[in-house]
Coordinates of C-alpha atoms in Angstrom, one line a residue:
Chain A
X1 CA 15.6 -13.4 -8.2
X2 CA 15.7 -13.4 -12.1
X3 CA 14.4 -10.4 -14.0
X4 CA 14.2 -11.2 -17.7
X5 CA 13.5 -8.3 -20.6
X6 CA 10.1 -7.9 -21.7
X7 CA 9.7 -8.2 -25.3
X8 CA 8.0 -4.7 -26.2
X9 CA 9.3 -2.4 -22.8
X10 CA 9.6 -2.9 -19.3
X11 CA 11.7 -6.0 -17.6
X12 CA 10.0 -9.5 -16.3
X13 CA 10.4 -10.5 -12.6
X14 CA 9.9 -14.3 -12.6
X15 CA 8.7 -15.8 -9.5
X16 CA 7.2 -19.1 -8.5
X17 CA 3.8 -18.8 -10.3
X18 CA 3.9 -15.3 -11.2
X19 CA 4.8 -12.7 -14.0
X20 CA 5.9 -9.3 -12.5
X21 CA 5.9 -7.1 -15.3
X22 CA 8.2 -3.9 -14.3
X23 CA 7.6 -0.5 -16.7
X24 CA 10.6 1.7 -17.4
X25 CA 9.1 4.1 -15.1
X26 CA 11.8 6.1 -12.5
X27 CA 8.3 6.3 -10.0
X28 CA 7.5 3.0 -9.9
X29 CA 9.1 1.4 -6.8
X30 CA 9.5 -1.9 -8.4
X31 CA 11.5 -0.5 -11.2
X32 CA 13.4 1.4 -8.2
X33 CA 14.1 -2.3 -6.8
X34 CA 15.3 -3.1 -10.6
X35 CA 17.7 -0.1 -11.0
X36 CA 19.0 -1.3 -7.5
X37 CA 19.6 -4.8 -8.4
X38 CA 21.1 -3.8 -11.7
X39 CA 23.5 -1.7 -9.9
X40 CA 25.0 -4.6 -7.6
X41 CA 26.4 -6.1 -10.9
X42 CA 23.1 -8.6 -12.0
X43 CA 22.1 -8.3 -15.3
X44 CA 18.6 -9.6 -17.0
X45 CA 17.7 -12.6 -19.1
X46 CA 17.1 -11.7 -23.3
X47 CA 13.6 -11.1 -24.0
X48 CA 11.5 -14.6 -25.0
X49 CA 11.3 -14.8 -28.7
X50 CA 7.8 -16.2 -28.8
Chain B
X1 CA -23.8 33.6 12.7
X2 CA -26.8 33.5 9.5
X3 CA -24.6 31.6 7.5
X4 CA -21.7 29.2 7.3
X5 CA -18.6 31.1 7.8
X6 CA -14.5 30.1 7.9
X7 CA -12.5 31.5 10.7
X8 CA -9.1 29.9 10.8
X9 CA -9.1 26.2 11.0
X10 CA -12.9 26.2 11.7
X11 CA -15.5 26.1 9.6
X12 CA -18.9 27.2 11.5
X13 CA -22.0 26.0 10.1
X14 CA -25.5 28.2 10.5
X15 CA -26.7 25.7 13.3
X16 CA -25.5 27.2 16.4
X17 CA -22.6 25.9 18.3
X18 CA -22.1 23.3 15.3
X19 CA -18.7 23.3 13.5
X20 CA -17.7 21.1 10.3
X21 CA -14.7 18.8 11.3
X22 CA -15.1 18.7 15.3
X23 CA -17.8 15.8 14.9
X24 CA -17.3 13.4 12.4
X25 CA -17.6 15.1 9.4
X26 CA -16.3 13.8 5.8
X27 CA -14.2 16.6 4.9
X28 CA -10.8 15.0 3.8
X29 CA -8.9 16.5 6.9
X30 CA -7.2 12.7 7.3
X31 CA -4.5 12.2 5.2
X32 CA -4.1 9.0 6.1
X33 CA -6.0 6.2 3.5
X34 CA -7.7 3.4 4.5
X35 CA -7.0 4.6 8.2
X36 CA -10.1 2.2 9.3
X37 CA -8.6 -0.5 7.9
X38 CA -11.5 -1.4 5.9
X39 CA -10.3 -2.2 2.4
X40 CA -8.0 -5.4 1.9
X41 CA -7.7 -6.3 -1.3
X42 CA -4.4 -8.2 -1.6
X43 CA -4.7 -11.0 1.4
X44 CA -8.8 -10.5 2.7
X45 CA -9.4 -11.9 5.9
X46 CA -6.3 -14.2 5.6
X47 CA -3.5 -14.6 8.2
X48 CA 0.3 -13.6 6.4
X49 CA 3.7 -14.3 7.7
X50 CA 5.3 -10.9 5.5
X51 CA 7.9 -10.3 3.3
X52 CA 9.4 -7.2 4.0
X53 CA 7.9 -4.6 2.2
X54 CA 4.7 -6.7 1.2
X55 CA 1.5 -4.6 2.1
X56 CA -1.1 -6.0 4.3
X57 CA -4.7 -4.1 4.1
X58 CA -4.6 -1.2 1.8
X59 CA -1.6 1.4 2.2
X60 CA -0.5 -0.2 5.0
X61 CA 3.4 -1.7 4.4
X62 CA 4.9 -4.1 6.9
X63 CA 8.6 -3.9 7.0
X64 CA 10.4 -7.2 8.9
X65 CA 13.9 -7.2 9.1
X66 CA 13.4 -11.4 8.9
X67 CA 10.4 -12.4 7.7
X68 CA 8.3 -14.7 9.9
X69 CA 8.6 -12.8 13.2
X70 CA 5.0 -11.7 13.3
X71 CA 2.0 -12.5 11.1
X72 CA -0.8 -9.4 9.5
X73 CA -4.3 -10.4 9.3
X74 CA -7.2 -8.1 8.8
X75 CA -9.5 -8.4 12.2
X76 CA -7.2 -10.8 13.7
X77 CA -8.1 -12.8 17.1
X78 CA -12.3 -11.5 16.1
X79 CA -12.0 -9.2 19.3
X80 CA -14.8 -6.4 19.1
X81 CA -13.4 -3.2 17.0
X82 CA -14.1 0.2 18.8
X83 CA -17.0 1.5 19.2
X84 CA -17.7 3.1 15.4
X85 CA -15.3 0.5 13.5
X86 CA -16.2 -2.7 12.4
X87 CA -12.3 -3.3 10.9
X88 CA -8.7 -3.5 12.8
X89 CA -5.4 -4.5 11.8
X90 CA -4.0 -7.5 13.9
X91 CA -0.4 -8.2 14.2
X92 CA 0.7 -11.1 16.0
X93 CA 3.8 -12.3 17.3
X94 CA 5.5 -15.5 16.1
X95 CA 8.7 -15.4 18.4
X96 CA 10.1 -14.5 21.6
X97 CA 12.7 -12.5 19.5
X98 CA 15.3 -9.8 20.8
X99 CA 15.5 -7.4 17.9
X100 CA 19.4 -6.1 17.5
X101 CA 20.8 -3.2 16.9
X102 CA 20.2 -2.6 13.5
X103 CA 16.8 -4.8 13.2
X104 CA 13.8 -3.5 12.0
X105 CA 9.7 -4.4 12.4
X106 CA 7.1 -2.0 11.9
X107 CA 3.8 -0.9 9.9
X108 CA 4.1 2.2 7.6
X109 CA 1.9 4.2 5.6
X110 CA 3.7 6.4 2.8
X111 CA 1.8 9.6 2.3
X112 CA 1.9 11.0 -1.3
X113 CA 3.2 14.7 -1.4
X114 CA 0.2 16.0 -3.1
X115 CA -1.8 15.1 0.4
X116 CA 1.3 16.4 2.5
X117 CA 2.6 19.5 0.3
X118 CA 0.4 22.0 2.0
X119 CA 1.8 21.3 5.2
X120 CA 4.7 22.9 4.5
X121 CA 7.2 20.9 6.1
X122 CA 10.8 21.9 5.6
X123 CA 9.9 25.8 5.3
X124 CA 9.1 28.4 8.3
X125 CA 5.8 28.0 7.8
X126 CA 5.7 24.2 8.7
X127 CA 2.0 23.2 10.0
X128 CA 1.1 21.3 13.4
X129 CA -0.2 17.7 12.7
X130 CA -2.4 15.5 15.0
X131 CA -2.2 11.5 14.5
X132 CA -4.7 9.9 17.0
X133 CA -5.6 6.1 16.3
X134 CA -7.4 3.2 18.2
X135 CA -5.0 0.9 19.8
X136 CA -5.3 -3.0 21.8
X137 CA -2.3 -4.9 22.7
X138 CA -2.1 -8.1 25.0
X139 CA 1.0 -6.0 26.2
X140 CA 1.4 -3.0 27.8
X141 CA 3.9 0.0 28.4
X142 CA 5.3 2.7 26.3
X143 CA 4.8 1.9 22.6
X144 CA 6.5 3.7 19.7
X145 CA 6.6 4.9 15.8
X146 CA 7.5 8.3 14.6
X147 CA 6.8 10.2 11.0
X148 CA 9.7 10.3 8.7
X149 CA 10.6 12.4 4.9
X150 CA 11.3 10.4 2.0
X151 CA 15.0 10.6 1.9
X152 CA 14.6 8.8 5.6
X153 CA 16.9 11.4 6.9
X154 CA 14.5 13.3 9.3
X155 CA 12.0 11.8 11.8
X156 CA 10.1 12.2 14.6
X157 CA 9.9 9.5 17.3
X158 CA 6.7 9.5 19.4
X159 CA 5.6 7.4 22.0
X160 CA 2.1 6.4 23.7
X161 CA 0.8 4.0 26.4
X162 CA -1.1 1.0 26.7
X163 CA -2.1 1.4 30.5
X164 CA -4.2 -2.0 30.2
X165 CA -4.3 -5.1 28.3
X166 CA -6.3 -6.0 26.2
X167 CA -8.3 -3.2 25.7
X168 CA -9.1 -0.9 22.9
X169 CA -7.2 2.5 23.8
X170 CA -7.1 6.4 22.2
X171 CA -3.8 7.2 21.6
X172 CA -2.8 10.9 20.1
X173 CA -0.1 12.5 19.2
X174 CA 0.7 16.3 18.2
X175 CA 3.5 16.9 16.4
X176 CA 5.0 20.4 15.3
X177 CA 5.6 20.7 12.0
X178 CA 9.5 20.0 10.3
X179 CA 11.0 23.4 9.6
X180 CA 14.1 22.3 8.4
X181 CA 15.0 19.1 6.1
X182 CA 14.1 18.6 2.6
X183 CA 10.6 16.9 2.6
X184 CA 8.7 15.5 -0.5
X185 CA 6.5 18.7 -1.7
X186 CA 3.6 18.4 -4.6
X187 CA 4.7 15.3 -6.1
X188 CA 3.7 11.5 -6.7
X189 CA 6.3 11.0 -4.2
X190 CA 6.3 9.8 -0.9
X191 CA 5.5 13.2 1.4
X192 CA 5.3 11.6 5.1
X193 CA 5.9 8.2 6.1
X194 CA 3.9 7.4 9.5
X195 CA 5.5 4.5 10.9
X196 CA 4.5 2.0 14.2
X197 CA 6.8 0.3 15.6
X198 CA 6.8 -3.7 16.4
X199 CA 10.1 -4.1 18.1
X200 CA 13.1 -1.7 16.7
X201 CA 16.9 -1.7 17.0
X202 CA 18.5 0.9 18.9
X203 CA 20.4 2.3 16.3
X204 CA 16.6 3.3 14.5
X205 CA 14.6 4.4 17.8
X206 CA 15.7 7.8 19.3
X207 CA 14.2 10.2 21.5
X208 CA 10.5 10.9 21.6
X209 CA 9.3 14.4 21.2
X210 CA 11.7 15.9 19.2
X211 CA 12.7 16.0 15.4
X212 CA 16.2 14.4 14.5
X213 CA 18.4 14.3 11.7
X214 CA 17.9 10.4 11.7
X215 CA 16.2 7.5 10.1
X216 CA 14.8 6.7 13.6
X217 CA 11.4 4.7 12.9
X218 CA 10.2 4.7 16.6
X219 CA 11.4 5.8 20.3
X220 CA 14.3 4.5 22.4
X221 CA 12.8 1.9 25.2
X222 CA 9.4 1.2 23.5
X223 CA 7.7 -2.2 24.1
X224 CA 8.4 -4.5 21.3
X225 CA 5.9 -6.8 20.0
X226 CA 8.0 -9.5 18.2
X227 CA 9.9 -9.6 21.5
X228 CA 6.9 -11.8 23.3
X229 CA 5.6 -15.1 21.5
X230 CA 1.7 -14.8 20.8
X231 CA 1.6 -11.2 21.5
X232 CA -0.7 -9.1 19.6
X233 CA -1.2 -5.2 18.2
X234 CA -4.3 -4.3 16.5
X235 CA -5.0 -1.0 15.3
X236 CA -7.9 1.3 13.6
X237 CA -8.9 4.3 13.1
X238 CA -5.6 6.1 12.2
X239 CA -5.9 9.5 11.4
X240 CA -3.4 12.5 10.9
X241 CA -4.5 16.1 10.4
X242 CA -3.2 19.9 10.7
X243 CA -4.2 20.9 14.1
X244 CA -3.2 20.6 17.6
X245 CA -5.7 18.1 19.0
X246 CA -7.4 15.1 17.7
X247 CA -10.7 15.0 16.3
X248 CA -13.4 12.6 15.5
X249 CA -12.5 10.2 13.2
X250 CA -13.1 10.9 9.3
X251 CA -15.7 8.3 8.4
X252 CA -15.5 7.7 4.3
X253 CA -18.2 5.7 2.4
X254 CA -16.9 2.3 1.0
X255 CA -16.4 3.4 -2.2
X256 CA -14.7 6.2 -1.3
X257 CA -12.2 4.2 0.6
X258 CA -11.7 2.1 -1.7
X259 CA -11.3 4.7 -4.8
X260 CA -8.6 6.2 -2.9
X261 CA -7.0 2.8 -2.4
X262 CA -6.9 1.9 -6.3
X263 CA -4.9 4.9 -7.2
X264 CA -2.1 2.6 -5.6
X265 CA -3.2 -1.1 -5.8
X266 CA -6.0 -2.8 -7.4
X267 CA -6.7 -6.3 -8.3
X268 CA -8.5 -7.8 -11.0
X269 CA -9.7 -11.4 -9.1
X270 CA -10.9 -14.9 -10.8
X271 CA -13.7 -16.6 -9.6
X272 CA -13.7 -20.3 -8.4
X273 CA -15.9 -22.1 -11.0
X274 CA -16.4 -19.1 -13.0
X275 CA -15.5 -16.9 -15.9
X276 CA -14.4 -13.1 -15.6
X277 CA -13.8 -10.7 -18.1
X278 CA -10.5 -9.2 -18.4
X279 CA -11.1 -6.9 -21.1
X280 CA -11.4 -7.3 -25.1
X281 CA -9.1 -7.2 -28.0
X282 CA -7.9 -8.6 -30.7
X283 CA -4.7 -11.2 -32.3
X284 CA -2.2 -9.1 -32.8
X285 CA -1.3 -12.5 -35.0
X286 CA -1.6 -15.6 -34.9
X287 CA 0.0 -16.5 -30.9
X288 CA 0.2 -13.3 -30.2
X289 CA -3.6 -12.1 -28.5
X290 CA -4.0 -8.7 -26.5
X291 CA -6.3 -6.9 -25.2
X292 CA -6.9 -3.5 -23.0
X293 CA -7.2 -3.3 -19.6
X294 CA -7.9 0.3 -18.3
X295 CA -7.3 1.1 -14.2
X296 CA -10.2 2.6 -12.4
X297 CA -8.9 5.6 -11.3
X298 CA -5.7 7.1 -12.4
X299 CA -2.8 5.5 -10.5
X300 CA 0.1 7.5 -8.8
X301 CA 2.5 6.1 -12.0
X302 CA 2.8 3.9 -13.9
X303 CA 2.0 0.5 -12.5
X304 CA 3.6 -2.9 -12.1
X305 CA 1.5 -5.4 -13.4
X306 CA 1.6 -8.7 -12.3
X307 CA 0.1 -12.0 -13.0
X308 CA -0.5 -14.8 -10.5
X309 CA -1.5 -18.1 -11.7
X310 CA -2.0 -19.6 -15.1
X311 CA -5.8 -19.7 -16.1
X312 CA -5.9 -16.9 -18.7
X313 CA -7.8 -17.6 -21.5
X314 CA -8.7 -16.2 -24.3
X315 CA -12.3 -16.3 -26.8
X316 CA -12.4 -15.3 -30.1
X317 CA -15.9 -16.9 -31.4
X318 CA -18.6 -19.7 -30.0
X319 CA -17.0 -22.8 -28.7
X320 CA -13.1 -21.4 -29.6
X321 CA -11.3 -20.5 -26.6
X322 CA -7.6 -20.6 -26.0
X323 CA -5.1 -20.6 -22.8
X324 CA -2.6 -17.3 -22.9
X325 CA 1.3 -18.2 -21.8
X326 CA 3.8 -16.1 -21.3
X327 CA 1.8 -13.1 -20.5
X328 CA 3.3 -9.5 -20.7
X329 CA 1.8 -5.6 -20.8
X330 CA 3.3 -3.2 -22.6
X331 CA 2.0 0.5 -23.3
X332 CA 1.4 1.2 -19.9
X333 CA 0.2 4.4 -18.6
X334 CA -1.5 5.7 -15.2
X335 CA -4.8 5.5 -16.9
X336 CA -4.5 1.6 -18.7
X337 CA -2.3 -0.6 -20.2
X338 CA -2.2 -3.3 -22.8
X339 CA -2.1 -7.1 -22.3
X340 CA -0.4 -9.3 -24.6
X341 CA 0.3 -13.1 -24.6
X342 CA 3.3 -14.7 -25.8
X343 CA 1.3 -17.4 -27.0
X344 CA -1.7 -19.4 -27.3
X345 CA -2.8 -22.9 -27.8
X346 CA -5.3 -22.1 -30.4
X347 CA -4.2 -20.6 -34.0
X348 CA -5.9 -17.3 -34.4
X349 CA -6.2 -14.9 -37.5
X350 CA -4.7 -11.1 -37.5
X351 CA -7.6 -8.4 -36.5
X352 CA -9.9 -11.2 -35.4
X353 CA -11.7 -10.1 -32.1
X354 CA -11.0 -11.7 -28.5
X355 CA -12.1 -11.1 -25.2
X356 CA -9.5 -11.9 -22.3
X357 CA -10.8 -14.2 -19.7
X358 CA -9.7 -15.2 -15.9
X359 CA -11.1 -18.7 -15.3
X360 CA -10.2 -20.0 -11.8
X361 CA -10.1 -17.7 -8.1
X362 CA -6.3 -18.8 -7.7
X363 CA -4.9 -16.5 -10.9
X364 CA -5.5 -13.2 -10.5
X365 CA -4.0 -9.9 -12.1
X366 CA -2.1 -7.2 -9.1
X367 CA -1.5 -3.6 -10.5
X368 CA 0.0 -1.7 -8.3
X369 CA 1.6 2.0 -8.4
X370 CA 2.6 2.0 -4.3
X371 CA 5.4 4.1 -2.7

């Protein structure tokens, strides 16, 4: 699993043909799943500078 | 009576002997959404070997301890639905597979507290719920699920039997209300989880009939599906409403259905050989083109968006169109977001106009705001 930051706000899940873009929001189960995988010591890719 | 009138949980219309909610009438007494199974927007008519967690028709989550125990399709094995239903969910076992302890494999539904608050769960005046649902299994026996808070800390195990095989059966359930635990109340959050169980470890089933301080997601002894190879569940017509019996099932129209599914999920689909809109916009710069896509309905919160595929393009006069990379949203709210592309084969100008396209049915765009 690689999250990477998104250039304006919210992370990037990257998956096999797929862009999972995560908002900052504390309802949103996927950035639950984030805060979770941030907490077992991972931490995201920089932003893409494109 | 002259006129329609409201005595307790009955409302009696002027036609004698006829009451509002005994029949089929619309009224939104079912809390549970898409309990006919009707809208599938993620997989169709497709058969799915889940994820855990990964929905399979609308609002309904499949949770699999290992994935590829059971498959999910909508009107799997084309048996007839019941009588009134045209749609069923099918699971269908992939193993012969003794679930341990601690193994998990069930269907869910989480219901939002603002459609559970008024039932009053965790206070004195806690409400009585019905669930009743169409069920056909090639097994039978004892089968199991239970209704479970948020915090997974309190639950009800039920149970309900499959006499014969094969054939569609009407299962209910009545369920006194939670008087103690701390339950979800009017919030976005999940209020009630109503969960079916497909073969459960004994350390998550416990005693039917009786709340429990527990995360116990069906009843001790039920049949388990994923325990037979080629065994099949298929159910319809869920519904759960205050009350002590069941009543005729809460037919919605389509769009109704389907409304209340999009506050959760909805997906924005290409078309094989064809071109669909996205929405319109502008360059932000010269790689950089975005556009506005607003949701239907106003989601639970804000939503993940997520793109599958790699045939966005982008037009910004006749004959001029682009492919977007690196797509991203940003601005996100429950009522739209904004979509903006890393880059773009084809140079643009600041503040020139564009209009986001989808141009193939295998990329798609998923927004979702589920519990």
């Amino acid at each position: 699993m690689i999250y990477k930051l998104s250039r304006i706000d919210g992370v990037i899940l990257i998956k096999e043909n797929e862009r999972v873009c995560i908002p900052f929001d504390p309802a949103n189960t996927d950035y639950q799943a984030y805060l979770k995988w941030v907490a077992e010591g991972n931490t995201p890719l920089p932003a893409e500078n494109t | 009576m002259p006129y329609g009138t409201v005595n307790a949980d009955v409302i009696t219309t002027s036609t004698a002997g006829g009451v509002l909610g005994a029949g089929n009438a619309s009224i939104m007494k079912n809390r549970i959404i898409n309990g006919a199974m009707v809208i599938s927007q993620r997989s169709g008519t497709s058969s799915v070997s889940p994820t855990d967690g990964q929905f399979s028709v609308d609002r309904w989550k499949c949770r699999t301890d290992i994935t590829g125990k059971y498959t999910f399709q909508q009107n799997a094995g084309s048996v007839t639905p019941p009588v009134g239903f045209s749609n069923y969910l099918g699971i269908t076992s992939s193993t012969a597979y003794t679930v341990p302890s601690g193994g998990y494999y069930f269907l869910v539904q989480p219901i939002e507290g603002f459609n559970t608050a008024d039932l009053g769960w965790g206070t004195a005046n806690a409400k009585t719920v019905t669930l009743s649902f169409q069920v056909y299994s090639s097994l039978t026996g004892t089968f199991g699920g239970s209704l479970m808070n948020a915090a997974n800390n309190r639950s009800y195990p039920f149970t309900y039997t499959i006499s014969t095989a094969n054939t569609w059966t009407t299962a209910s359930v009545t369920i006194a209300g939670d008087t103690t635990g701390t339950w979800v109340g009017a919030t976005n959050g999940s209020g009630i989880e109503v969960n079916f169980g497909l073969g459960m470890g004994s350390t998550l089933s416990g005693t039917a009939g009786a709340w429990a301080g527990a995360s116990y997601y069906s009843a001790t002894g039920a049949v388990s599906v994923v325990g037979t190879n080629g065994a099949t569940f298929y159910i319809t017509g869920v519904q759960l409403e205050v009350g002590s019996s069941a009543t005729g099932f809460e037919y919605r129209q389509y769009t109704q259905e389907l409304v209340l599914c999009q506050r959760y999920f909805w997906r924005k689909s290409g078309v094989a050989s064809a071109v669909v809109t996205v929405g319109s916009g502008m360059a932000y710069n010269t790689t950089d083109i975005r556009c506005t896509l607003p949701n239907p309905v106003i989601m639970r919160t804000t939503p993940t968006i997520a793109f599958t595929g790699s045939n966005f393009e982008y037009e910004k006069a006749a004959s001029a169109r682009g492919t977007l990379s690196s797509i991203d949203s940003a601005y996100r709210s429950p009522e739209a977001s904004m979509l903006y592309s890393g880059a773009s084969t084809t140079a643009t100008t600041a503040g020139q106009g564009a209009i986001w396209y989808i141009t193939d049915s295998a990329s798609y765009i998923s927004i979702s705001a589920e519990l």
